[in-house]
Amino acid sequence: MASKVRNVILCLSCLLLFVGPSSSLLETLVQGQEVKDGDELVSAQGNFKLGFFTLESNNYYLGIWYNDNRQRQDNLVWVANRDSPIFNNSGSLTIDDNGNLKISHGGGLPIVLYSGQGGSNTSAVLLDTGNFVLRELNNSEELWQSFDYPSHILVPGMKLGVNRKTGHTWSLTSWRGVVVPDLGVFTFGMDSNHTNQLVILWHDNIYWTSGSLERGHFTSSFSGISDSYYNFSYISNENETFFNYSVETSFTKSPRLVIDYLGRLSDDRGILVDCISRFSGSSKVERCMPAQLPECRSPDDVFYSHFTFMYNDGFKFSESENLTVMDCEAKCLNNCSCVAYASTIEDAQTGVRFGLAHRQDLMDL
């Protein structure tokens, strides 16, 4: 009888092993394995996860995020295919026989993340820094890493700067809309004029400057919010020039700096830089570059959000659907007949339709 009980227990144990969680591949992807929708790599200490995700659409992306329960767009740190979304859940991350790292899917050609000097003994590991690294195991050579291709978020260990040997730059680029990861119009990175400061660019024009770095902090103080918790470093040598940063562990367990689709720089505690009022021509925000407006605009002209109907068809042009909400505001301000604008894709905050009128008609709107 005891033997039968023991056999039942052994069989149940075997069954549990076979039907246990199949979505976890630990932290390493090797040749012959795949990460598909529902699968996740988890870093050794459980800090980060890598897998496919979707936002408020049917588009799928490969990304890395903090291993917590926040909504995906609130804990993301990296997006692999932001300009090449997959239109269903057929995505599969693999390392092929030649050591190439790629995303295969049912909608067309693979999205190649790395194609080069790999071989038959190549693997990729998700580190506890949030970095995803492709390595040749025979000589431990690092072939590719996600930290070299940041999206819109900076975490400790990432760089903002330039590799002097290759010319490769490290910078953040905003999303195009609230839930649209496509490349936006704002860039956060090191000033290319080597002024020892960080800048936010809007269409390659200076939008905000950090001021110089002094004892780990910038003179702009990031609007005075949370700056004391950040410690920035500036490193320059014959190989590279860059900024990076660290954060006091008591401040947050999931540090990240985000450049959003409106050009605002924020962390998990709040907004650090907000230059939106610059378009009124009278921005008082420290280090924001005021916009150059036509004579028909007063420095006191501002836009207010208002939910209403546009009583005519408005005006659109060929590029309207690709504009961000900030592009819309700037174009409207620079057109003396424009009195209002609206996003044509409301949830994403992209696309635009302009309302045109004579200034004497404003009171009728």
CSV table of C-alpha atoms in Angstrom, one decimal:
chain,number,residue,atom,x,y,z
A,1,MET,CA,0.0,0.0,0.0
A,2,ALA,CA,2.8,2.4,0.9
A,3,SER,CA,4.5,1.6,-2.4
A,4,LYS,CA,1.3,2.6,-4.3
A,5,VAL,CA,1.0,5.9,-2.4
A,6,ARG,CA,4.6,6.6,-3.1
A,7,ASN,CA,4.1,5.9,-6.8
A,8,VAL,CA,1.1,8.2,-6.9
A,9,ILE,CA,3.1,11.0,-5.3
A,10,LEU,CA,5.9,10.5,-7.7
A,11,CYS,CA,3.5,10.6,-10.7
A,12,LEU,CA,1.9,13.8,-9.4
A,13,SER,CA,5.3,15.4,-9.0
A,14,CYS,CA,6.2,14.5,-12.6
A,15,LEU,CA,2.9,15.9,-13.8
A,16,LEU,CA,3.5,19.2,-12.0
A,17,LEU,CA,6.9,19.5,-13.6
A,18,PHE,CA,5.4,19.0,-17.1
A,19,VAL,CA,2.4,21.3,-16.7
A,20,GLY,CA,4.2,24.0,-14.7
A,21,PRO,CA,4.7,27.5,-16.1
A,22,SER,CA,6.0,27.3,-19.6
A,23,SER,CA,6.3,31.1,-20.3
A,24,SER,CA,9.5,31.6,-18.3
A,25,LEU,CA,12.8,31.2,-20.2
A,26,LEU,CA,14.8,32.5,-17.2
A,27,GLU,CA,17.2,35.3,-18.3
A,28,THR,CA,18.9,33.8,-21.4
A,29,LEU,CA,17.8,33.1,-24.9
A,30,VAL,CA,19.9,30.5,-26.8
A,31,GLN,CA,19.8,29.3,-30.4
A,32,GLY,CA,16.9,27.0,-30.9
A,33,GLN,CA,14.7,28.8,-28.4
A,34,GLU,CA,12.1,31.5,-29.1
A,35,VAL,CA,10.3,34.2,-27.2
A,36,LYS,CA,6.8,34.5,-28.5
A,37,ASP,CA,3.6,36.3,-27.3
A,38,GLY,CA,3.0,35.1,-23.7
A,39,ASP,CA,6.7,34.2,-23.1
A,40,GLU,CA,9.0,36.3,-21.0
A,41,LEU,CA,12.7,36.4,-20.2
A,42,VAL,CA,13.2,37.4,-16.5
A,43,SER,CA,16.5,38.9,-15.3
A,44,ALA,CA,18.5,36.9,-12.7
A,45,GLN,CA,17.2,38.9,-9.7
A,46,GLY,CA,13.8,39.5,-11.2
A,47,ASN,CA,14.2,43.2,-11.8
A,48,PHE,CA,13.2,43.2,-15.4
A,49,LYS,CA,11.2,41.3,-18.0
A,50,LEU,CA,11.4,41.0,-21.8
A,51,GLY,CA,8.5,40.0,-24.0
A,52,PHE,CA,5.9,41.1,-26.4
A,53,PHE,CA,3.2,43.6,-25.4
A,54,THR,CA,0.4,45.6,-27.0
A,55,LEU,CA,-1.1,49.0,-26.1
A,56,GLU,CA,-4.5,50.3,-27.1
A,57,SER,CA,-4.4,48.8,-30.6
A,58,ASN,CA,-3.7,45.5,-32.3
A,59,ASN,CA,0.0,46.4,-32.7
A,60,TYR,CA,2.5,44.3,-30.9
A,61,TYR,CA,6.0,45.3,-29.8
A,62,LEU,CA,9.0,43.6,-28.2
A,63,GLY,CA,10.0,45.5,-25.1
A,64,ILE,CA,11.7,45.4,-21.7
A,65,TRP,CA,10.0,46.6,-18.6
A,66,TYR,CA,10.3,46.7,-14.8
A,67,ASN,CA,8.9,43.6,-13.2
A,68,ASP,CA,6.0,45.2,-11.4
A,69,ASN,CA,2.2,45.5,-11.7
A,70,ARG,CA,2.0,49.0,-13.3
A,71,GLN,CA,0.5,49.4,-16.7
A,72,ARG,CA,2.9,48.6,-19.5
A,73,GLN,CA,3.5,52.1,-20.7
A,74,ASP,CA,4.3,53.1,-17.1
A,75,ASN,CA,7.0,50.6,-16.5
A,76,LEU,CA,8.6,50.2,-20.0
A,77,VAL,CA,12.3,50.9,-20.4
A,78,TRP,CA,12.9,49.8,-24.0
A,79,VAL,CA,11.0,49.1,-27.2
A,80,ALA,CA,12.7,47.1,-30.0
A,81,ASN,CA,10.5,47.7,-33.0
A,82,ARG,CA,8.8,51.0,-32.3
A,83,ASP,CA,8.7,52.0,-36.0
A,84,SER,CA,7.9,48.4,-37.2
A,85,PRO,CA,4.9,47.2,-35.2
A,86,ILE,CA,3.6,43.7,-35.7
A,87,PHE,CA,0.0,43.7,-36.6
A,88,ASN,CA,-0.9,40.5,-34.8
A,89,ASN,CA,0.5,38.2,-32.0
A,90,SER,CA,2.7,36.1,-34.4
A,91,GLY,CA,6.0,37.7,-33.3
A,92,SER,CA,8.8,35.5,-32.3
A,93,LEU,CA,12.3,36.5,-31.1
A,94,THR,CA,15.1,34.1,-32.1
A,95,ILE,CA,18.8,33.8,-32.7
A,96,ASP,CA,19.3,32.0,-36.0
A,97,ASP,CA,22.0,29.6,-36.9
A,98,ASN,CA,24.3,32.4,-38.0
A,99,GLY,CA,23.9,34.2,-34.7
A,100,ASN,CA,21.6,36.9,-36.0
A,101,LEU,CA,19.0,38.3,-33.5
A,102,LYS,CA,15.7,38.9,-35.2
A,103,ILE,CA,11.9,39.1,-34.7
A,104,SER,CA,10.0,36.9,-37.1
A,105,HIS,CA,6.3,37.4,-37.7
A,106,GLY,CA,3.5,36.4,-40.0
A,107,GLY,CA,3.2,39.8,-41.7
A,108,GLY,CA,6.4,40.1,-43.8
A,109,LEU,CA,10.2,40.1,-43.6
A,110,PRO,CA,11.9,39.6,-40.2
A,111,ILE,CA,12.8,42.6,-38.1
A,112,VAL,CA,16.6,42.2,-37.7
A,113,LEU,CA,18.1,43.6,-34.5
A,114,TYR,CA,21.6,42.3,-35.1
A,115,SER,CA,23.2,40.9,-38.2
A,116,GLY,CA,27.0,40.5,-38.1
A,117,GLN,CA,29.8,38.4,-36.7
A,118,GLY,CA,27.8,35.9,-34.6
A,119,GLY,CA,28.1,32.1,-35.0
A,120,SER,CA,26.8,28.8,-33.8
A,121,ASN,CA,27.4,29.5,-30.1
A,122,THR,CA,25.6,32.8,-29.6
A,123,SER,CA,23.1,33.7,-26.8
A,124,ALA,CA,21.3,36.8,-25.5
A,125,VAL,CA,20.9,37.5,-21.8
A,126,LEU,CA,18.6,40.0,-20.0
A,127,LEU,CA,20.7,41.7,-17.3
A,128,ASP,CA,19.5,43.1,-14.0
A,129,THR,CA,20.3,46.6,-15.3
A,130,GLY,CA,17.6,46.2,-17.9
A,131,ASN,CA,20.2,45.7,-20.7
A,132,PHE,CA,19.7,42.9,-23.2
A,133,VAL,CA,23.0,41.7,-24.5
A,134,LEU,CA,23.9,39.4,-27.4
A,135,ARG,CA,27.2,37.5,-26.8
A,136,GLU,CA,29.5,35.1,-28.6
A,137,LEU,CA,30.1,32.5,-25.9
A,138,ASN,CA,33.4,31.2,-27.3
A,139,ASN,CA,35.2,34.4,-26.4
A,140,SER,CA,32.5,36.3,-24.3
A,141,GLU,CA,32.5,39.0,-26.9
A,142,GLU,CA,29.5,41.4,-26.7
A,143,LEU,CA,28.0,41.7,-30.2
A,144,TRP,CA,25.0,43.9,-29.6
A,145,GLN,CA,23.2,45.5,-26.6
A,146,SER,CA,19.8,47.2,-26.2
A,147,PHE,CA,21.5,50.1,-24.2
A,148,ASP,CA,23.1,51.2,-27.5
A,149,TYR,CA,19.7,51.7,-29.0
A,150,PRO,CA,17.6,53.5,-26.3
A,151,SER,CA,14.0,54.4,-27.1
A,152,HIS,CA,12.3,57.2,-25.0
A,153,ILE,CA,13.5,56.2,-21.5
A,154,LEU,CA,16.9,56.4,-19.7
A,155,VAL,CA,17.7,54.1,-16.9
A,156,PRO,CA,21.0,54.0,-14.8
A,157,GLY,CA,23.7,52.5,-16.9
A,158,MET,CA,22.5,53.9,-20.2
A,159,LYS,CA,24.5,56.7,-21.9
A,160,LEU,CA,23.7,60.0,-23.6
A,161,GLY,CA,26.5,60.9,-25.9
A,162,VAL,CA,28.6,59.7,-28.8
A,163,ASN,CA,31.0,56.9,-29.6
A,164,ARG,CA,34.0,58.7,-31.0
A,165,LYS,CA,35.3,55.7,-32.9
A,166,THR,CA,32.1,54.7,-34.7
A,167,GLY,CA,30.1,58.0,-34.6
A,168,HIS,CA,27.2,56.2,-33.1
A,169,THR,CA,25.1,58.5,-30.8
A,170,TRP,CA,23.1,57.6,-27.7
A,171,SER,CA,19.9,59.7,-27.3
A,172,LEU,CA,16.3,59.4,-26.4
A,173,THR,CA,13.5,60.1,-28.9
A,174,SER,CA,9.9,60.7,-27.8
A,175,TRP,CA,6.9,58.7,-28.9
A,176,ARG,CA,4.7,60.2,-31.6
A,177,GLY,CA,1.5,60.0,-29.4
A,178,VAL,CA,0.2,58.8,-26.1
A,179,VAL,CA,0.1,55.2,-27.2
A,180,VAL,CA,2.1,55.5,-30.4
A,181,PRO,CA,5.7,54.4,-29.9
A,182,ASP,CA,6.7,55.5,-33.4
A,183,LEU,CA,9.6,58.0,-33.5
A,184,GLY,CA,8.3,61.4,-32.3
A,185,VAL,CA,9.7,64.9,-32.7
A,186,PHE,CA,11.6,65.4,-29.5
A,187,THR,CA,15.2,64.2,-28.8
A,188,PHE,CA,16.9,64.2,-25.4
A,189,GLY,CA,20.7,63.9,-25.4
A,190,MET,CA,24.1,65.5,-25.1
A,191,ASP,CA,24.6,68.9,-26.7
A,192,SER,CA,26.5,68.2,-30.0
A,193,ASN,CA,28.4,71.5,-29.5
A,194,HIS,CA,30.2,69.9,-26.6
A,195,THR,CA,29.0,72.4,-24.0
A,196,ASN,CA,28.9,69.9,-21.1
A,197,GLN,CA,25.1,70.1,-20.9
A,198,LEU,CA,22.1,68.1,-21.9
A,199,VAL,CA,19.5,69.4,-24.4
A,200,ILE,CA,16.0,68.6,-25.6
A,201,LEU,CA,15.6,69.2,-29.3
A,202,TRP,CA,12.4,69.8,-31.2
A,203,HIS,CA,12.8,69.0,-34.9
A,204,ASP,CA,16.6,69.4,-34.3
A,205,ASN,CA,16.2,72.8,-32.8
A,206,ILE,CA,17.1,73.6,-29.2
A,207,TYR,CA,14.0,73.5,-27.1
A,208,TRP,CA,15.6,73.3,-23.6
A,209,THR,CA,19.1,73.2,-22.1
A,210,SER,CA,20.2,71.8,-18.8
A,211,GLY,CA,22.9,74.3,-18.0
A,212,SER,CA,26.3,73.1,-17.0
A,213,LEU,CA,27.1,70.1,-14.8
A,214,GLU,CA,28.5,71.0,-11.4
A,215,ARG,CA,29.2,68.4,-8.8
A,216,GLY,CA,26.8,65.9,-10.3
A,217,HIS,CA,23.9,68.3,-10.7
A,218,PHE,CA,22.8,70.6,-13.5
A,219,THR,CA,22.4,74.4,-12.9
A,220,SER,CA,18.9,74.2,-14.2
A,221,SER,CA,17.9,71.8,-11.3
A,222,PHE,CA,15.3,70.1,-13.5
A,223,SER,CA,12.7,72.6,-12.3
A,224,GLY,CA,13.8,71.9,-8.7
A,225,ILE,CA,12.0,68.5,-8.5
A,226,SER,CA,13.8,65.5,-7.3
A,227,ASP,CA,17.2,66.8,-8.5
A,228,SER,CA,18.9,66.1,-5.3
A,229,TYR,CA,18.3,62.3,-5.8
A,230,TYR,CA,20.1,62.2,-9.1
A,231,ASN,CA,23.8,62.2,-9.6
A,232,PHE,CA,25.0,62.8,-13.2
A,233,SER,CA,28.5,62.1,-14.5
A,234,TYR,CA,30.3,63.4,-17.6
A,235,ILE,CA,32.9,61.2,-19.1
A,236,SER,CA,35.1,62.1,-22.1
A,237,ASN,CA,38.0,60.2,-23.6
A,238,GLU,CA,39.4,59.1,-26.9
A,239,ASN,CA,36.8,56.5,-27.4
A,240,GLU,CA,33.5,58.1,-26.2
A,241,THR,CA,31.9,61.2,-24.6
A,242,PHE,CA,28.7,60.8,-22.7
A,243,PHE,CA,26.6,61.5,-19.7
A,244,ASN,CA,25.1,58.9,-17.4
A,245,TYR,CA,23.5,59.0,-14.0
A,246,SER,CA,22.7,57.1,-10.8
A,247,VAL,CA,19.9,57.5,-8.3
A,248,GLU,CA,19.7,57.1,-4.5
A,249,THR,CA,18.1,53.7,-3.8
A,250,SER,CA,15.8,55.4,-1.2
A,251,PHE,CA,14.3,57.5,-4.0
A,252,THR,CA,12.8,54.8,-6.2
A,253,LYS,CA,13.2,51.1,-6.9
A,254,SER,CA,12.5,51.6,-10.6
A,255,PRO,CA,14.4,54.7,-11.8
A,256,ARG,CA,13.8,56.0,-15.2
A,257,LEU,CA,13.8,59.4,-17.0
A,258,VAL,CA,11.2,59.7,-19.8
A,259,ILE,CA,10.9,62.1,-22.7
A,260,ASP,CA,7.2,62.1,-23.5
A,261,TYR,CA,5.4,63.0,-26.7
A,262,LEU,CA,4.9,66.6,-25.5
A,263,GLY,CA,8.6,67.1,-25.0
A,264,ARG,CA,8.3,66.9,-21.2
A,265,LEU,CA,11.0,65.2,-19.1
A,266,SER,CA,9.7,63.3,-16.1
A,267,ASP,CA,10.4,60.5,-13.7
A,268,ASP,CA,8.0,58.4,-11.6
A,269,ARG,CA,7.5,61.2,-9.1
A,270,GLY,CA,6.5,63.9,-11.6
A,271,ILE,CA,7.4,66.3,-14.4
A,272,LEU,CA,11.0,67.6,-14.3
A,273,VAL,CA,11.0,69.8,-17.4
A,274,ASP,CA,7.9,71.3,-19.1
A,275,CYS,CA,8.4,73.9,-21.8
A,276,ILE,CA,4.9,73.7,-23.4
A,277,SER,CA,4.2,77.3,-22.5
A,278,ARG,CA,7.2,78.4,-24.7
A,279,PHE,CA,4.8,78.5,-27.7
A,280,SER,CA,3.0,81.5,-26.2
A,281,GLY,CA,6.2,83.5,-26.7
A,282,SER,CA,6.4,84.3,-23.0
A,283,SER,CA,7.8,81.1,-21.4
A,284,LYS,CA,9.1,81.7,-17.9
A,285,VAL,CA,10.3,78.1,-17.4
A,286,GLU,CA,14.0,78.0,-16.7
A,287,ARG,CA,16.2,77.1,-19.7
A,288,CYS,CA,13.3,76.8,-22.2
A,289,MET,CA,14.0,78.5,-25.5
A,290,PRO,CA,11.1,80.9,-26.4
A,291,ALA,CA,9.4,80.3,-29.8
A,292,GLN,CA,9.6,82.9,-32.5
A,293,LEU,CA,6.0,83.9,-33.3
A,294,PRO,CA,4.6,86.1,-36.1
A,295,GLU,CA,3.6,89.7,-35.3
A,296,CYS,CA,-0.1,88.8,-35.4
A,297,ARG,CA,0.3,86.8,-32.2
A,298,SER,CA,0.4,88.4,-28.8
A,299,PRO,CA,2.7,87.0,-26.0
A,300,ASP,CA,-0.5,86.5,-24.0
A,301,ASP,CA,-2.1,84.2,-26.7
A,302,VAL,CA,-2.6,80.7,-25.3
A,303,PHE,CA,-4.6,77.6,-26.2
A,304,TYR,CA,-7.1,76.1,-23.8
A,305,SER,CA,-8.3,72.5,-24.0
A,306,HIS,CA,-12.0,72.5,-24.7
A,307,PHE,CA,-14.4,69.7,-25.8
A,308,THR,CA,-16.7,70.9,-28.5
A,309,PHE,CA,-17.6,70.5,-32.1
A,310,MET,CA,-15.9,72.0,-35.1
A,311,TYR,CA,-18.7,73.5,-37.1
A,312,ASN,CA,-17.0,73.3,-40.5
A,313,ASP,CA,-14.7,70.7,-42.1
A,314,GLY,CA,-11.6,72.7,-41.0
A,315,PHE,CA,-8.4,72.5,-42.9
A,316,LYS,CA,-6.1,69.5,-43.4
A,317,PHE,CA,-3.0,69.1,-45.6
A,318,SER,CA,-1.0,66.1,-46.8
A,319,GLU,CA,1.1,65.7,-43.7
A,320,SER,CA,-1.7,66.2,-41.2
A,321,GLU,CA,-2.0,62.6,-40.1
A,322,ASN,CA,1.7,62.4,-39.2
A,323,LEU,CA,1.8,65.5,-37.1
A,324,THR,CA,2.1,65.4,-33.3
A,325,VAL,CA,0.0,67.5,-31.1
A,326,MET,CA,2.9,69.9,-30.5
A,327,ASP,CA,3.4,70.3,-34.3
A,328,CYS,CA,-0.3,71.1,-34.5
A,329,GLU,CA,0.0,73.9,-31.9
A,330,ALA,CA,3.1,75.4,-33.5
A,331,LYS,CA,1.6,75.4,-37.0
A,332,CYS,CA,-1.6,77.0,-35.7
A,333,LEU,CA,0.2,79.7,-33.9
A,334,ASN,CA,2.2,80.5,-37.0
A,335,ASN,CA,-0.9,80.8,-39.1
A,336,CYS,CA,-2.6,84.1,-38.3
A,337,SER,CA,-6.0,82.8,-39.4
A,338,CYS,CA,-5.8,79.7,-37.2
A,339,VAL,CA,-7.9,79.9,-34.0
A,340,ALA,CA,-8.1,76.2,-33.0
A,341,TYR,CA,-6.8,72.7,-33.8
A,342,ALA,CA,-7.9,69.2,-32.9
A,343,SER,CA,-6.3,65.8,-33.1
A,344,THR,CA,-7.9,63.6,-35.7
A,345,ILE,CA,-6.8,60.5,-33.9
A,346,GLU,CA,-8.0,61.4,-30.4
A,347,ASP,CA,-6.7,58.5,-28.3
A,348,ALA,CA,-3.3,58.7,-29.8
A,349,GLN,CA,-3.1,62.5,-29.8
A,350,THR,CA,-1.8,62.6,-33.4
A,351,GLY,CA,-3.0,64.0,-36.7
A,352,VAL,CA,-4.6,67.4,-36.9
A,353,ARG,CA,-7.4,69.5,-38.3
A,354,PHE,CA,-7.2,73.2,-38.1
A,355,GLY,CA,-10.1,75.7,-37.6
A,356,LEU,CA,-9.6,78.9,-39.5
A,357,ALA,CA,-11.4,82.2,-38.9
A,358,HIS,CA,-10.9,86.0,-38.8
A,359,ARG,CA,-9.8,87.3,-35.5
A,360,GLN,CA,-13.1,89.3,-35.1
A,361,ASP,CA,-14.9,85.9,-35.3
A,362,LEU,CA,-13.2,84.6,-32.1
A,363,MET,CA,-16.0,85.6,-29.8
A,364,ASP,CA,-18.4,83.4,-31.9
A,365,LEU,CA,-16.5,80.2,-31.3
